[in-house]
Coordinates of C-alpha atoms in Angstrom, one line a residue:
X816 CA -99.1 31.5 -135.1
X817 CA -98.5 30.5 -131.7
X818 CA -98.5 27.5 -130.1
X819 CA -101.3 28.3 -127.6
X820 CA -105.3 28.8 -127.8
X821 CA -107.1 30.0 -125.1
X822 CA -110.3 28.1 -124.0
X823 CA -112.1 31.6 -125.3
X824 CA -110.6 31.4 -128.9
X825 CA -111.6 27.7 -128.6
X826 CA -115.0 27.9 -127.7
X827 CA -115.5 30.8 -130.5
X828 CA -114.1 27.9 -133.1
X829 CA -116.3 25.6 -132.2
X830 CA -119.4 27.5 -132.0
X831 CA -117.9 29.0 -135.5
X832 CA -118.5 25.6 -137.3
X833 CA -115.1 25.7 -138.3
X834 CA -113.8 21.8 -138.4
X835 CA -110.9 21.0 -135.5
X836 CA -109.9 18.0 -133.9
X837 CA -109.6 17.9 -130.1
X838 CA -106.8 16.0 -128.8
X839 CA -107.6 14.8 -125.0
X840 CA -103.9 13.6 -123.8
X841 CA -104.7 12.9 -120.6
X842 CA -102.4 10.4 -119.4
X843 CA -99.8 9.2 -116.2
X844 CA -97.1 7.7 -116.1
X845 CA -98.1 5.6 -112.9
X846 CA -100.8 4.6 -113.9
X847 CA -101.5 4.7 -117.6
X848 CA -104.6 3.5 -117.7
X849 CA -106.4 6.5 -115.9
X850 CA -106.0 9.3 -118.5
X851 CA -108.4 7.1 -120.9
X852 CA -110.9 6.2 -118.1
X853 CA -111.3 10.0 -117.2
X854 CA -111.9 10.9 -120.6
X855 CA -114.5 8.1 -120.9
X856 CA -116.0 9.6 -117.9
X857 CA -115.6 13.6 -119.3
X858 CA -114.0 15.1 -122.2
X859 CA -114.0 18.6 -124.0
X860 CA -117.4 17.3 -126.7
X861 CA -116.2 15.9 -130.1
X862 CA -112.7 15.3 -128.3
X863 CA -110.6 11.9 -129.5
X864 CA -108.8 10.4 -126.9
X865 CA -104.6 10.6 -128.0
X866 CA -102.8 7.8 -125.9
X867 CA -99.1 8.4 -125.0
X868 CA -98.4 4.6 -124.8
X869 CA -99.9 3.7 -128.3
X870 CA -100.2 6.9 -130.6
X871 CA -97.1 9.1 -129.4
X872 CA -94.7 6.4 -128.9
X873 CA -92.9 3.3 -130.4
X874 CA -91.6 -0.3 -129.6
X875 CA -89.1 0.0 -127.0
X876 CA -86.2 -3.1 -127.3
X877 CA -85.0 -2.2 -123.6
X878 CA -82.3 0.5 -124.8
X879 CA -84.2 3.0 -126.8
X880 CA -85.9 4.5 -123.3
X881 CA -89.3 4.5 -121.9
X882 CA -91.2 6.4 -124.5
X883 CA -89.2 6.1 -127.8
X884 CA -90.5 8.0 -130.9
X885 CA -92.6 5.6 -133.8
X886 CA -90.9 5.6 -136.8
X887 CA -91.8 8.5 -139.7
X888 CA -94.0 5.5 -141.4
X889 CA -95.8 4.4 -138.5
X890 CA -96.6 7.9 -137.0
X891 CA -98.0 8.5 -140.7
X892 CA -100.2 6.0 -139.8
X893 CA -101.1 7.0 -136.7
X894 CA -101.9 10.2 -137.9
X895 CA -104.5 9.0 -140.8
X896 CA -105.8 6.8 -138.3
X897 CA -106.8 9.4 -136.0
X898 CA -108.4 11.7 -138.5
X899 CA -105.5 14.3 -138.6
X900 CA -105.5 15.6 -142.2
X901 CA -102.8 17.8 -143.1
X902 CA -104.9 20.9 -143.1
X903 CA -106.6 19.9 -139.8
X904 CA -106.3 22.4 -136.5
X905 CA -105.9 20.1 -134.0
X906 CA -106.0 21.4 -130.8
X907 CA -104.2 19.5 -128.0
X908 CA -105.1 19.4 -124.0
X909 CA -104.7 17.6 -121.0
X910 CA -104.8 18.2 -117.3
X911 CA -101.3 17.6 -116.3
X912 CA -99.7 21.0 -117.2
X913 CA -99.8 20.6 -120.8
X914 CA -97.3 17.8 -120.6
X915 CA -98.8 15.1 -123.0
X916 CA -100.4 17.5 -125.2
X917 CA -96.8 18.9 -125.4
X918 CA -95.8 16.1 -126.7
X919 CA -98.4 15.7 -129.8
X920 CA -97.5 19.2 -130.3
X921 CA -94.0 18.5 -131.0
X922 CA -94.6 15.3 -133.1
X923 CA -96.8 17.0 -135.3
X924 CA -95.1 20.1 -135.7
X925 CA -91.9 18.4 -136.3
X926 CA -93.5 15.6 -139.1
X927 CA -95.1 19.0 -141.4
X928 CA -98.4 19.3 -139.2
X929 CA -98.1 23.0 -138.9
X930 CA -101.4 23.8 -137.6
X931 CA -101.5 22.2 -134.3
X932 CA -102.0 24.3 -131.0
X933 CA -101.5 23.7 -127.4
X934 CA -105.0 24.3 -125.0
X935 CA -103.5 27.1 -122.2
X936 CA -104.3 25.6 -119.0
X937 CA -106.0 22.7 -120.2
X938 CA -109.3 21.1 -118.8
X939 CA -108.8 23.4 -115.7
X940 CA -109.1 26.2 -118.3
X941 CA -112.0 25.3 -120.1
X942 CA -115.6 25.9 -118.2
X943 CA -118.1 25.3 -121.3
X944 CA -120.0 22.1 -121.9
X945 CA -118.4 18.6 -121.5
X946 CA -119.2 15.7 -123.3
X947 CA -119.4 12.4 -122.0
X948 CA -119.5 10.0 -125.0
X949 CA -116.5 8.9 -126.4
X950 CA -115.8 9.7 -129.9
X951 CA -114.2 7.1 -132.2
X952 CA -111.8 8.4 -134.7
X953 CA -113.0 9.6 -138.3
X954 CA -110.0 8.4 -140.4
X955 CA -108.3 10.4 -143.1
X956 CA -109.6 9.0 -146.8
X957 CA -106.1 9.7 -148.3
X958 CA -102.6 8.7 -147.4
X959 CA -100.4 10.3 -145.1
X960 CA -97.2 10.8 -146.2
X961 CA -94.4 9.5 -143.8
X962 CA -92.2 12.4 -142.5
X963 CA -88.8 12.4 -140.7
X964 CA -88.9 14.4 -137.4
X965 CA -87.1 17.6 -137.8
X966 CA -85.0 18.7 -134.7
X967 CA -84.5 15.4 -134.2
X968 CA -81.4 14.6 -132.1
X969 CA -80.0 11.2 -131.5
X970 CA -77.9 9.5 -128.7
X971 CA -74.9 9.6 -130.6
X972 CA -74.6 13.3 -131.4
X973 CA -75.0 13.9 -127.4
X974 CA -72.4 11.4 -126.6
X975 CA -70.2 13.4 -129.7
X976 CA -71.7 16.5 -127.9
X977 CA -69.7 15.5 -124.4
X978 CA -66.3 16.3 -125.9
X979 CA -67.5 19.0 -128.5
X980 CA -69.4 20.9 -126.2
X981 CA -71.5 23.1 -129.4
X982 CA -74.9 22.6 -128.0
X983 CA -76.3 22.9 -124.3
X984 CA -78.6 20.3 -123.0
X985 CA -81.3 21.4 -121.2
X986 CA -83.1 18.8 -118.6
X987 CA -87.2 19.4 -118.1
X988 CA -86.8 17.2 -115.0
X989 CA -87.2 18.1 -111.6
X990 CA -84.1 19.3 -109.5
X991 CA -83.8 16.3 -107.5
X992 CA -83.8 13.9 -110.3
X993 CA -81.9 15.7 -112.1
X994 CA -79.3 15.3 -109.0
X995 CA -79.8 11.7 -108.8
X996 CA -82.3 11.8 -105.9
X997 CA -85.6 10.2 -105.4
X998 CA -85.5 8.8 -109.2
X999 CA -88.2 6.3 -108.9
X1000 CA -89.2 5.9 -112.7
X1001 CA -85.5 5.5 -114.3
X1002 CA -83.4 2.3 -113.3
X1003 CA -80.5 4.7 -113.0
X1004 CA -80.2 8.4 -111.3
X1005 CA -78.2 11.0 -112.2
X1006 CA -77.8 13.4 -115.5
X1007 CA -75.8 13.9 -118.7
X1008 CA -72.3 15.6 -117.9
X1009 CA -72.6 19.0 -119.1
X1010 CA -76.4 19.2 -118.9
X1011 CA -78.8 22.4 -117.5
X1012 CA -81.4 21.9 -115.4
X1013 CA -84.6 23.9 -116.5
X1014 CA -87.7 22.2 -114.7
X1015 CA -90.7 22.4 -116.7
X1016 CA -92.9 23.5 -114.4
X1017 CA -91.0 27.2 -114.6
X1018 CA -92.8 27.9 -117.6
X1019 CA -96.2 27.8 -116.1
X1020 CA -97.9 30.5 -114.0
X1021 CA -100.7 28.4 -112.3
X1022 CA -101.7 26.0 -114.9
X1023 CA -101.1 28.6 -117.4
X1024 CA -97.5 29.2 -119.2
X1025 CA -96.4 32.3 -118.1
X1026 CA -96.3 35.7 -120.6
X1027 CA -94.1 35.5 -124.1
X1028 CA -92.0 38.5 -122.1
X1029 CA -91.7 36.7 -119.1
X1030 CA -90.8 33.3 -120.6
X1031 CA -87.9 35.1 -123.2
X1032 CA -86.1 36.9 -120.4
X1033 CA -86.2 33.4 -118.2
X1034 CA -84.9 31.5 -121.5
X1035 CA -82.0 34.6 -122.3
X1036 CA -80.6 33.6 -119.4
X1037 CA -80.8 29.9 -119.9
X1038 CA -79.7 30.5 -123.6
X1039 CA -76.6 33.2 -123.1
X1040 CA -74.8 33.9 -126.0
X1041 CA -76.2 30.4 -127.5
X1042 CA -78.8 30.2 -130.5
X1043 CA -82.0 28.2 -130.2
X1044 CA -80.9 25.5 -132.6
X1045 CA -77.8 25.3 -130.1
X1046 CA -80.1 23.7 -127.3
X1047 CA -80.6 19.7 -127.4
X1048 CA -83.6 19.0 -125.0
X1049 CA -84.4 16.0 -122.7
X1050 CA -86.1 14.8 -119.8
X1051 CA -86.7 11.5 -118.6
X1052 CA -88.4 9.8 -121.8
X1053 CA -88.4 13.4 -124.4
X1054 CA -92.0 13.9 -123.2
X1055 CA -91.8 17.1 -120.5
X1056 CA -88.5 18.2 -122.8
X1057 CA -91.2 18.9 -125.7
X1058 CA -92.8 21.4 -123.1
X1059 CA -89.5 23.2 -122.5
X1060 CA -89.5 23.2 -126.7
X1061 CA -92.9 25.0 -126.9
X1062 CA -91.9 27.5 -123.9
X1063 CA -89.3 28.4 -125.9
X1064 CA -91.6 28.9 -128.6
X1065 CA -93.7 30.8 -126.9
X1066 CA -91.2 33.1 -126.1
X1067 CA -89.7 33.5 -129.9
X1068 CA -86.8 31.1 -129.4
X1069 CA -87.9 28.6 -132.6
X1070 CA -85.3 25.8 -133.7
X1071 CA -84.1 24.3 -130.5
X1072 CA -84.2 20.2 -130.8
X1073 CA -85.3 17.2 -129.1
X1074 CA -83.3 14.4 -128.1
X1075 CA -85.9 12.1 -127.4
X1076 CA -84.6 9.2 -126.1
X1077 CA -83.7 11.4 -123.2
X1078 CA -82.5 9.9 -119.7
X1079 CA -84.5 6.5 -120.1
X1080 CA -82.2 6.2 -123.3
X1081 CA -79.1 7.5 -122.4
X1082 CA -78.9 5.0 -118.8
X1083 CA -79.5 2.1 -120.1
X1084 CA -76.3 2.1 -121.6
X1085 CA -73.5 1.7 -119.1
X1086 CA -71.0 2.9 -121.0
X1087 CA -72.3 6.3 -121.4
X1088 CA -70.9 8.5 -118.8
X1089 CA -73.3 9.7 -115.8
X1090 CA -72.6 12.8 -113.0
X1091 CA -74.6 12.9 -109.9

């Protein structure tokens, strides 16, 4: 199945009757507040709103980065909370180029949620109704059984990584950040010796991600003679890094991992080495 729907396939599911849960993921990072407000204001109809601050991340303690994963318990909980049974399609969107809804993607798929899809384009794709009152959550009546996140990577494996050199990390962040220049969201600038730069916006044609053919012969290259389980991906808090993920995906390279304490993580630590 792939990761994407189209806003056709959609809009034939809902007319169909068939039960899904939209996931609205709107969300910046400047200011984290708006994403909610605009779907208050406007949202696909029946959509829940997902928040990346409270549903798709944990407590940070000032070293785990900016937008650390909950733990397998608590994301069970989110989960049940927000009505997402494990035979539930939940489609994800957002209006940010697929960024957030990325990111529920990943954490679903990851925790045994197999059937979890990615809007293609998001709002700016869609062009049927809109709904304008917000829909509170229908809970799951049964448990949710707590998960580890497979493809998991953490800090120290990338710090063992440095010397071993097995696995290529690949950064979602923009070239200049990625060089240490005009890092305005991370304390720190630079990147993690060794790393790739793949910004994630390459995937995308428009708001769109580019073709499965198009997408493989961009990620060969990136990939040479390494498998997909042999890329650790990051960013600056392991939320653009899941969009890299579901690129790769798309394009039929499955099993690459997350490291998703990412940058945020990884600089907060002085000790860790940084290049520039």
């Amino acid at each position: 199945m792939s990761p994407l729907i189209t806003a056709n396939q959609l809009e034939e599911i809902m007319n169909s009757g068939e039960e899904v849960l939209l996931c609205d993921c709107r969300f910046d990072l400047v200011d984290p507040l708006i994403g909610k407000k605009s779907y208050e204001e406007s949202h696909l109809p029946g959509a829940i709103y997902v928040d990346l601050d409270k549903d798709l991340s944990g407590k940070k303690n000032g070293s785990n980065g900016r937008h650390p994963l909950p733990s397998p318990e608590a994301w069970a909980q989110t989960k049940k909370c927000l009505g997402m049974s494990p035979n539930t399609l939940v489609v994800a969107y957002d209006n940010q180029d697929s960024v957030y809804a990325s990111r529920l993607w990943w954490m679903l798929k990851a925790t045994g949620h197999a059937n979890v899809r990615v809007l293609d384009g998001g709002l700016d794709a869609w062009h049927g109704p809109m709904g304008t009152i917000p829909r509170v959550p229908t809970p799951c009546a049964q448990a949710i059984a707590s998960m580890p996140y497979a493809g998991l990577v953490l800090v120290d494996e990338v710090v063992e990584n440095l010397s071993s050199q097995k696995c290529k990390v690949l950064d979602a962040r923009t070239e200049d950040r990625f060089h240490g220049k005009n890092e305005t969201l991370d304390p720190v600038g630079g990147q993690i010796p060794g790393a790739t730069n793949r910004f994630f916006k390459n995937n995308l044609s428009a708001t769109a991600f580019k073709t499965p053919e198009q997408l493989f012969k961009e990620f060969s290259d990136v990939l040479g003679l390494m498998k997909a389980s042999e890329i650790i991906h990051q960013c600056g808090s392991g939320v653009t890094a899941c969009h890299n993920i579901l690129a790769m995906e798309l394009a039929g390279f499955k099993g690459s991992r997350l490291y998703a304490g990412s940058w945020s993580e990884w600089c907060a630590d002085p000790k860790r080495p940084i290049k520039l």
